[in-house]
GROMACS .gro file of C-alpha atoms in nm:
model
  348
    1UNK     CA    1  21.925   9.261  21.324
    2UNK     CA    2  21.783   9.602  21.138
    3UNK     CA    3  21.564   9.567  20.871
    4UNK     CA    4  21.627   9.445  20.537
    5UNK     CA    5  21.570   9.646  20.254
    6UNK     CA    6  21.349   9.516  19.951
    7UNK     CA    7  21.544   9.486  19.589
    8UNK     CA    8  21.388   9.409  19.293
    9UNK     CA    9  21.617   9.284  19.012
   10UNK     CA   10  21.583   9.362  18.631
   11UNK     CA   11  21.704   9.153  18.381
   12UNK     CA   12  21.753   8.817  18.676
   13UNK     CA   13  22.010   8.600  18.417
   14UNK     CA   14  22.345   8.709  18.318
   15UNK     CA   15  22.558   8.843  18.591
   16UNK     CA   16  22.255   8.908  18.831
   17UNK     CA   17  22.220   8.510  18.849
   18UNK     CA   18  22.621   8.451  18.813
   19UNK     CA   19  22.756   8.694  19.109
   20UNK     CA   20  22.448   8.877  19.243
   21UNK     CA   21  22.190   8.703  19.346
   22UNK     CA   22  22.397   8.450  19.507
   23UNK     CA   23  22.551   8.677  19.749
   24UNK     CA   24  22.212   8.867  19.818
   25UNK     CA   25  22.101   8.593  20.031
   26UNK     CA   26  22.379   8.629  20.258
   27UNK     CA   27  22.349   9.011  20.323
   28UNK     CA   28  22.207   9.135  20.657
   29UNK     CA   29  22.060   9.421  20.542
   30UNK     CA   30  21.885   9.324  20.212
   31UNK     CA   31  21.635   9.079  20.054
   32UNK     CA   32  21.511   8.969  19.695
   33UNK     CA   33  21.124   9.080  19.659
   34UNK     CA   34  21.074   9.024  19.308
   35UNK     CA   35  21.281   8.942  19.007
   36UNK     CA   36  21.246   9.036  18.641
   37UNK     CA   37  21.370   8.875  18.291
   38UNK     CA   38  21.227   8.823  17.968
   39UNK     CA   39  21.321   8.474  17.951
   40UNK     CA   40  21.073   8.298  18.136
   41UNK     CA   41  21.308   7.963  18.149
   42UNK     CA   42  21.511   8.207  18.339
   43UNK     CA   43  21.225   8.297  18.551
   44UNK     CA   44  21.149   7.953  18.690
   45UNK     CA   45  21.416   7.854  18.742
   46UNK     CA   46  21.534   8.130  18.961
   47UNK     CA   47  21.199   8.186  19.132
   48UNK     CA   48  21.256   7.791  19.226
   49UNK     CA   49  21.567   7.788  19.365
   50UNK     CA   50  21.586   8.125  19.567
   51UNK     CA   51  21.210   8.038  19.642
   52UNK     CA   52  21.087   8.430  19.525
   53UNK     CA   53  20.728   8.443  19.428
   54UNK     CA   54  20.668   8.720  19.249
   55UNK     CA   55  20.812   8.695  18.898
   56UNK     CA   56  20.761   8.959  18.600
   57UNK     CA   57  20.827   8.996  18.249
   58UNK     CA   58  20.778   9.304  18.200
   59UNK     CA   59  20.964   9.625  18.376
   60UNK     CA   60  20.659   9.768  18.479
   61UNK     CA   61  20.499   9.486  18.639
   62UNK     CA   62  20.773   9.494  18.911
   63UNK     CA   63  20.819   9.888  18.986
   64UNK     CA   64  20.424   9.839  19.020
   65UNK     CA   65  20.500   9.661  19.297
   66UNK     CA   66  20.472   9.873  19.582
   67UNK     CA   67  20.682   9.657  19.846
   68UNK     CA   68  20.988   9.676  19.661
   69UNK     CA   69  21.175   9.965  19.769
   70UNK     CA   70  21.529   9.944  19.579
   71UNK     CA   71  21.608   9.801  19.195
   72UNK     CA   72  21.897   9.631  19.100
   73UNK     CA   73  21.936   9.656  18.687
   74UNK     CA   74  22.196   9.421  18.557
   75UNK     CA   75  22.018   9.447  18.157
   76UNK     CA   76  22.288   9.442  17.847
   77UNK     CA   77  22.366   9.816  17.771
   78UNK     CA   78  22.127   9.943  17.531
   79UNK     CA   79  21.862   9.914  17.782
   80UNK     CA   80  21.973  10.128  18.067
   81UNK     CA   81  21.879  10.464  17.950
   82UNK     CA   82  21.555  10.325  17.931
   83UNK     CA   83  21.498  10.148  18.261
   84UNK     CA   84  21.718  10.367  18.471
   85UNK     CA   85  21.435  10.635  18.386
   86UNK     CA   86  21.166  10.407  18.424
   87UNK     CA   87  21.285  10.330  18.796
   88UNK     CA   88  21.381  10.673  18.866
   89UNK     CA   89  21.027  10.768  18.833
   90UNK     CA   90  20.882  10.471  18.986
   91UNK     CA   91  21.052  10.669  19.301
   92UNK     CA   92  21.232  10.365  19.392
   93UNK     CA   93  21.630  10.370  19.494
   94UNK     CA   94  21.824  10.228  19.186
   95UNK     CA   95  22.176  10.009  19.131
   96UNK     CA   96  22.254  10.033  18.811
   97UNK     CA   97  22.537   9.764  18.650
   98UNK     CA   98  22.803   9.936  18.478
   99UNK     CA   99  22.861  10.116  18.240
  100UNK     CA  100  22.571  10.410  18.288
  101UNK     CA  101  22.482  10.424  17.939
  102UNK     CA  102  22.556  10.312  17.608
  103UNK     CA  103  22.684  10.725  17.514
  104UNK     CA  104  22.776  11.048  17.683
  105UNK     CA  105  22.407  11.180  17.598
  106UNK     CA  106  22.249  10.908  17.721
  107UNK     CA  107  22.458  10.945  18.022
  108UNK     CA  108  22.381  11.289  18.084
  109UNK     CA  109  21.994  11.223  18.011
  110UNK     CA  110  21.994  10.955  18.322
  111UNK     CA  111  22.212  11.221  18.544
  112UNK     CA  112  22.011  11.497  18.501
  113UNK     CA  113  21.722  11.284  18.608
  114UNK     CA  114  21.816  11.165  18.907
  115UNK     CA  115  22.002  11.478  19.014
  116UNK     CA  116  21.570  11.549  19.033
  117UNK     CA  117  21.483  11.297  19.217
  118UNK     CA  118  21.521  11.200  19.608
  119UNK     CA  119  21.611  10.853  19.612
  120UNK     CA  120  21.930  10.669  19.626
  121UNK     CA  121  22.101  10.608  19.256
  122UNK     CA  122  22.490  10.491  19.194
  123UNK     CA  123  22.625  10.250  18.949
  124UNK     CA  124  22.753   9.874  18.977
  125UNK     CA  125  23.180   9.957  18.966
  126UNK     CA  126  23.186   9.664  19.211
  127UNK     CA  127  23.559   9.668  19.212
  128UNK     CA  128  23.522   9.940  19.469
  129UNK     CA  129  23.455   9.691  19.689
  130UNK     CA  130  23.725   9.455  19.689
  131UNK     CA  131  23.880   9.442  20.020
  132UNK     CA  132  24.260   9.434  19.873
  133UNK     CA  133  24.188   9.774  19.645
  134UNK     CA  134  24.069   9.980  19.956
  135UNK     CA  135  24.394   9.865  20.154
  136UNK     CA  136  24.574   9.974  19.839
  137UNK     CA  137  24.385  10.285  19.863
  138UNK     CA  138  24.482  10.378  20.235
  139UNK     CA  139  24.832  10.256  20.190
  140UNK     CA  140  24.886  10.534  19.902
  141UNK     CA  141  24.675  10.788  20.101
  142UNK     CA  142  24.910  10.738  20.367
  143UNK     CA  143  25.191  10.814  20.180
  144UNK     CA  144  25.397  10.465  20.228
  145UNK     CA  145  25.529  10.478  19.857
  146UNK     CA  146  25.545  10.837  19.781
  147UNK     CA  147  25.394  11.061  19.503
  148UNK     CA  148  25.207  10.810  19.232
  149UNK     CA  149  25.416  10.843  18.894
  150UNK     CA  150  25.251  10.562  18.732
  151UNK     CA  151  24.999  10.303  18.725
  152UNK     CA  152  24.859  10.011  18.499
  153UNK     CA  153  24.540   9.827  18.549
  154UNK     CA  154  24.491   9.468  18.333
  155UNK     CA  155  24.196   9.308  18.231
  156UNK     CA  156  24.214   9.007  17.958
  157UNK     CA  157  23.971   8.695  17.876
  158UNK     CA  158  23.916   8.506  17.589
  159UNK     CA  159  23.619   8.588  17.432
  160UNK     CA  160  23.581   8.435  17.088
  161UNK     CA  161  23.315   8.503  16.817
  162UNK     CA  162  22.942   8.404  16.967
  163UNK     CA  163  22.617   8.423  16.746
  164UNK     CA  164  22.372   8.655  16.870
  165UNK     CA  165  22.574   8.719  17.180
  166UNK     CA  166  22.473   9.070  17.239
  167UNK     CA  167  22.828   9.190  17.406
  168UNK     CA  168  22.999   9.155  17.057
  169UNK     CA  169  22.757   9.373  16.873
  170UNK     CA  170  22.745   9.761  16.845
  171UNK     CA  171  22.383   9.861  16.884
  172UNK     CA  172  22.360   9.631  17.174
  173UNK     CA  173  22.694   9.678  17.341
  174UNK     CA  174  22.779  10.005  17.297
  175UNK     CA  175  23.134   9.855  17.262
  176UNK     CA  176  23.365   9.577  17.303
  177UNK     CA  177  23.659   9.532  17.510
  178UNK     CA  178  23.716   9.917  17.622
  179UNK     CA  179  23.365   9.934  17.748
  180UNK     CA  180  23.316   9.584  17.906
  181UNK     CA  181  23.645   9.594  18.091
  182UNK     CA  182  23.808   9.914  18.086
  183UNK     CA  183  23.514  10.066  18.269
  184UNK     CA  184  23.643   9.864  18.545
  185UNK     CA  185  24.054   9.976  18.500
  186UNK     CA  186  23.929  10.300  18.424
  187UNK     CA  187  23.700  10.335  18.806
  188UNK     CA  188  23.925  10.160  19.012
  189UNK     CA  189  24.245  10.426  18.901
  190UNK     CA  190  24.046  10.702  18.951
  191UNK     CA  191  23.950  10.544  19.285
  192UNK     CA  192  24.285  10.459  19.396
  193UNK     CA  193  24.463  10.761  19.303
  194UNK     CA  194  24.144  11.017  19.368
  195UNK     CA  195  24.217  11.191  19.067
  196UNK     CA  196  23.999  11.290  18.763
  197UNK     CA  197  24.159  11.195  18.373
  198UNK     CA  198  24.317  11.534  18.193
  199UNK     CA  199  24.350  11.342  17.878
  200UNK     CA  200  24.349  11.004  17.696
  201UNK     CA  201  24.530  10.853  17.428
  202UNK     CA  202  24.362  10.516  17.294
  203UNK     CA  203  24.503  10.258  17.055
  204UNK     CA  204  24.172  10.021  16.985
  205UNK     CA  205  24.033   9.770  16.770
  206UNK     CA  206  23.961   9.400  16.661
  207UNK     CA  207  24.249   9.291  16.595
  208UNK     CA  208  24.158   8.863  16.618
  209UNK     CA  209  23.755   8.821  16.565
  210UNK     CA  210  23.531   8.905  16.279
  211UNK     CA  211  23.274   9.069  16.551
  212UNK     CA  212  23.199   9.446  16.478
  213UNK     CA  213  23.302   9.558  16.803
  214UNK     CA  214  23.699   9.612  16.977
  215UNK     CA  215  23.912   9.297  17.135
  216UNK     CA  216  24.157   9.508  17.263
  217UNK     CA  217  24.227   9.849  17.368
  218UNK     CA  218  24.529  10.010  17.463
  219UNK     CA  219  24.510  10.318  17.640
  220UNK     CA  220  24.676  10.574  17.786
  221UNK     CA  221  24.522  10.843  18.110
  222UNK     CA  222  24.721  11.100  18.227
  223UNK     CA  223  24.573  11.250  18.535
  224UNK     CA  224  24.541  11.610  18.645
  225UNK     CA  225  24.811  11.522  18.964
  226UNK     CA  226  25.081  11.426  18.732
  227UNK     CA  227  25.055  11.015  18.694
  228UNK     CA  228  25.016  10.854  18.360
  229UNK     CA  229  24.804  10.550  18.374
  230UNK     CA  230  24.804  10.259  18.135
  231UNK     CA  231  24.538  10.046  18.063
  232UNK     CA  232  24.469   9.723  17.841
  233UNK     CA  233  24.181   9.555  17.821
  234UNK     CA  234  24.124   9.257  17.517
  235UNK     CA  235  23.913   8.955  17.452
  236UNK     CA  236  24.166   8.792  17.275
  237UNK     CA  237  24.422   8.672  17.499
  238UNK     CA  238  24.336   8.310  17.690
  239UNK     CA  239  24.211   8.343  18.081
  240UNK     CA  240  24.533   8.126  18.208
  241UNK     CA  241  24.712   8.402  18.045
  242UNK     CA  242  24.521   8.681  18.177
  243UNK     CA  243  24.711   8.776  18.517
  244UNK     CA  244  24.448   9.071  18.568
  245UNK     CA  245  24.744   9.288  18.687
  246UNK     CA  246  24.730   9.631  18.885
  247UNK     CA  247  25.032   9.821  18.912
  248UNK     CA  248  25.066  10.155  19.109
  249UNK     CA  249  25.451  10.308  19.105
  250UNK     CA  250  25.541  10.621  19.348
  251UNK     CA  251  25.869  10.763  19.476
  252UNK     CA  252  25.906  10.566  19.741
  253UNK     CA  253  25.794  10.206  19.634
  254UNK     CA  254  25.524  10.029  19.466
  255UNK     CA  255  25.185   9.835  19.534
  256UNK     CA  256  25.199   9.513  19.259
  257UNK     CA  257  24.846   9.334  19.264
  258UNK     CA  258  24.789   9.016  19.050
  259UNK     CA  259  24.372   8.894  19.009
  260UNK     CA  260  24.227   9.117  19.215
  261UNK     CA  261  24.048   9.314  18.891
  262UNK     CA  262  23.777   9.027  18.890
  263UNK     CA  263  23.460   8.859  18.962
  264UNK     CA  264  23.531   8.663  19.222
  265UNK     CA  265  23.710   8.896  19.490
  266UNK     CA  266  24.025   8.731  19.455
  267UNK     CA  267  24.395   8.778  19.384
  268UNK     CA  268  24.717   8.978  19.590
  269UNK     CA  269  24.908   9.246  19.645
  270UNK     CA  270  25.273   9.353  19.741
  271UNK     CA  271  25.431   9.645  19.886
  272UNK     CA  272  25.770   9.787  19.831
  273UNK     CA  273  25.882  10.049  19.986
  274UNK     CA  274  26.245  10.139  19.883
  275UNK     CA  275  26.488  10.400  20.021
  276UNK     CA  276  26.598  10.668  19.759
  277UNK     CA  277  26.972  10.780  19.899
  278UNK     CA  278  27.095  10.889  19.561
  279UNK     CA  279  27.158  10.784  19.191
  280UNK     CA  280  27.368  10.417  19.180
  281UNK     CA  281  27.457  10.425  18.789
  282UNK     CA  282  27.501  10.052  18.802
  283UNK     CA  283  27.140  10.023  18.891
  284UNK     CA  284  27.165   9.720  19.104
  285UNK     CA  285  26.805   9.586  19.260
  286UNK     CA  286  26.752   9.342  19.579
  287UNK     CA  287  26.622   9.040  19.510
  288UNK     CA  288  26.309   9.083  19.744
  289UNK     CA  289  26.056   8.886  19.506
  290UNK     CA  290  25.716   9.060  19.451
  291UNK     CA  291  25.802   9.265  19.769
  292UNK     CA  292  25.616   9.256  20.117
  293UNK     CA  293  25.265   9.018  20.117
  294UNK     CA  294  24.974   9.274  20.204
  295UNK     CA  295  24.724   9.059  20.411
  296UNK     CA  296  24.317   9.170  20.395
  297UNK     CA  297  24.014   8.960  20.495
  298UNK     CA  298  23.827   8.790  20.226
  299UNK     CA  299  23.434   8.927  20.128
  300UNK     CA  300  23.235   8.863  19.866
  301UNK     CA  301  23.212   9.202  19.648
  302UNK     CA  302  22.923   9.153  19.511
  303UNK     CA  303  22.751   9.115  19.910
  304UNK     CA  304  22.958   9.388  20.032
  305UNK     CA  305  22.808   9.580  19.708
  306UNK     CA  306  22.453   9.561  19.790
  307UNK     CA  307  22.488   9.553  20.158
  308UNK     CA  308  22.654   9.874  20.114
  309UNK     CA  309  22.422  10.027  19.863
  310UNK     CA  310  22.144   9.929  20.111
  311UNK     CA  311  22.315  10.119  20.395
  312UNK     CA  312  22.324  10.452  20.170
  313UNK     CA  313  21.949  10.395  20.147
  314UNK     CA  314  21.875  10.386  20.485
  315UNK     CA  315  22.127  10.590  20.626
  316UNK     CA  316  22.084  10.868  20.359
  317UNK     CA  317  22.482  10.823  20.317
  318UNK     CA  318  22.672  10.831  19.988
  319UNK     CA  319  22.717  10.555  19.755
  320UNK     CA  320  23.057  10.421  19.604
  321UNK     CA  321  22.993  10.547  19.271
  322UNK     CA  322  22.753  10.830  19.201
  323UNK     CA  323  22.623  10.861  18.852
  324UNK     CA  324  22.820  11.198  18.833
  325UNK     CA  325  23.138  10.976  18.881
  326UNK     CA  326  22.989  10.738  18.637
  327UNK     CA  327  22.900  11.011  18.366
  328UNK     CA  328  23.323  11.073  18.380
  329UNK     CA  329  23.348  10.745  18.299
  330UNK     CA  330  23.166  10.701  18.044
  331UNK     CA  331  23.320  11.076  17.906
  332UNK     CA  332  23.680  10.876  17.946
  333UNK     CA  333  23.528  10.632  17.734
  334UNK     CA  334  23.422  10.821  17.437
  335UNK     CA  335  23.747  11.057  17.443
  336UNK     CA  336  23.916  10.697  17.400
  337UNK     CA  337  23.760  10.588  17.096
  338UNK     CA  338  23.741  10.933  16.942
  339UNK     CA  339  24.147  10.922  17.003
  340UNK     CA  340  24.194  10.641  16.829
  341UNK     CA  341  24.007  10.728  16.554
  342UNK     CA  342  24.190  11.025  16.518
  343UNK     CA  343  24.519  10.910  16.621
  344UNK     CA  344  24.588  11.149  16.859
  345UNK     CA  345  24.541  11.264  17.234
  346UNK     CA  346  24.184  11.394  17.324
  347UNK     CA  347  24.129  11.662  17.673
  348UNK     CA  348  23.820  11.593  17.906
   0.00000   0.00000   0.00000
C-alpha cells in the first residue's frame, strides 16, 4: 500500500458528514488529519466516532497545521471565496464542494489565484465520478448512437420552506434550485458531450415557497457542436416523484439513465441503438422497453472522488474538474438568471 495523503476538512457537518467522510475511511490512498466546524456539537461528535484528534473552530487553526497536506471545503456558498484563498495560501492542495463561488467575480478572484500557485485545486462535481456516466461517456465517444442532437439532465427534491436554513436564502446561497442542482446537470453535459455552452435560455423562479430564492429552473444550453440540452432542476416536486433522469439522443440511438444524477451512486442506464434505412411515414417503433441494460460496477462516488483527487496530488496528474472548468460553470449560471430576467437568450 502507498502512502496516504493527509485531508483536512472545513466545515465537518452537512454533506462532509452525510457522503464524505464516510467514504474517506475506506480510501487507500487518503486519511482524515483534522476536521473543522463551527459547531462544536458537530465537533465531538465526529472527532468521537471517526476517532480524529485534532479538532478546530477556526479555519486557521487547521491550515496551521503543518501535517495536513490537502483540504477538503464542503462550507455553504458564501464562504468559499474566502477559504478557498485562505487554503490556497496556506500552500496546501484544495477540494473545493461545488459550486466555486457564490458570482462570476468571485469565481474569477479564486481562479486567478490558484492559476499562481503550485498545488493541486479542482472542485467537488462528484457526478464525474459515477461509474454509469463515464460508461455513458465512452459509449458516445465511441460513436455507438451517432452525432448527439439532444440531451436532458433531471434533478428534483422536495425542499419546503426551512427557518434559517441557509440554502433558501440569497446572501447565503447564492441561489436556489439552478445553483444547488443545476451545477450538477449543467457539469455532467458538458462532461458527457465534451462540449462548452454557446448560449442559454432560462425560465426560473419560486413558483411554490415563500423563500427568496428559485424552486425551479427551466433551462435551455445549446452547445457549440450543435446539441441543445435541457435542463430542470426544482425543489418543489416530491423525491418519489423525482426520477433524476438523463437523457442523451444521437442519430443512431439513445443512452436513457434513470437516478444516476445523485448522492448515492445509484440508478441505470439503457442503450438503443436503432438502424436509420429511410423515412417510414407511419412512424411505427419496436416495443424494446427502455432498450439494452448497460451493466457497470458499483463505487462509492464520493471514495472514488477523493481517492482520485489524492492521486492528482501525488502523481502531479489532472483533476476531474479544474477551477477553469468550474469558472464556466458558474458563467452558465449567471447567463441563466440574467436570461430569465430578461426573457431572452444570453451568449457565453
Amino acid at each position: 500500500m502507498g502512502r496516504k495523503v493527509n485531508w483536512g476538512i472545513i466545515a465537518a457537518g452537512g454533506i462532509a458528514r452525510r457522503r464524505t467522510l464516510p467514504a474517506m475511511k475506506d480510501v487507500p490512498n487518503a486519511v482524515i488529519t483534522g476536521i473543522m466546524d463551527k459547531n462544536q456539537k458537530v465537533l465531538d461528535e465526529i472527532s468521537e466516532e471517526y476517532k480524529i484528534t485534532d479538532t478546530y473552530t477556526e479555519e486557521q487553526e487547521l491550515l496551521n497545521n503543518p501535517q495536513i497536506e490537502a483540504v477538503y471545503v464542503a462550507s455553504p456558498v458564501c464562504f468559499h471565496k474566502k477559504q478557498a484563498l485562505e487554503v490556497l495560501h496556506a500552500g496546501k492542495s484544495l477540494l473545493l464542494e461545488k459550486p466555486l463561488a457564490m458570482n462570476e467575480e468571485d469565481a474569477r478572484e479564486i481562479v486567478q489565484t490558484a492559476l499562481k500557485k503550485e498545488q493541486t485545486a479542482g472542485v467537488a462535481m462528484v457526478m464525474k465520478h459515477h461509474p454509469a456516466h463515464r460508461k455513458m461517456k465512452k459509449l458516445i465517444e465511441s460513436g455507438v448512437i451517432g452525432d448527439i442532437v439532444s440531451c436532458r439532465a433531471q434533478l428534483n427534491c422536495w425542499f419546503p420552506d426551512m427557518e434559517g436554513n441557509w440554502r433558501q436564502k440569497k446572501a447565503t446561497a447564492g441561489g436556489g434550485a439552478l445553483v444547488d442542482m443545476g451545477t450538477h446537470c449543467i457539469d455532467i453535459l458538458k462532461y458527457l458531450l465534451d462540449d462548452h455552452v454557446e448560449w442559454v435560455f432560462g425560465d426560473i423562479g419560486t413558483r411554490t415557497f415563500s423563500y427568496e430564492v428559485d424552486d425551479s429552473a427551466d433551462c435551455i444550453l445549446h452547445m457549440k457542436k450543435g446539441a441543445t440540452c435541457y435542463i430542470d432542476v426544482h425543489f418543489n416536486i416530491p423525491d418519489e416523484a423525482a426520477k433524476g433522469m438523463l437523457e442523451i439522443y444521437g442519430t443512431k440511438g439513445s443512452l436513457l439513465a434513470s437516478g444516476t444524477i445523485g448522492q448515492d451512486g445509484q440508478g441505470e442506464v439503457y442503450l438503443n441503438q436503432c438502424a436509420t434505412e429511410g423515412y417510414d411515414s407511419n412512424q411505427k417503433r419496436k416495443e424494446n422497453g427502455l432498450g439494452q441494460k448497460v451493466d457497470y460496477e458499483r463505487e462509492n462516488i464520493y471514495g472514488r472522488q477523493i481517492e482520485e483527487f489524492s492521486k492528482a496530488i501525488e502523481e502531479g496528474l489532472t483533476v476531474s474538474t479544474s477551477f477553469e472548468d468550474a469558472f464556466e460553470t458558474v458563467k452558465i449560471i449567471d447567463a441563466l438568471y440574467k436570461s430569465s430576467k430578461e426573457k431572452k437568450a444570453v451568449y457565453l
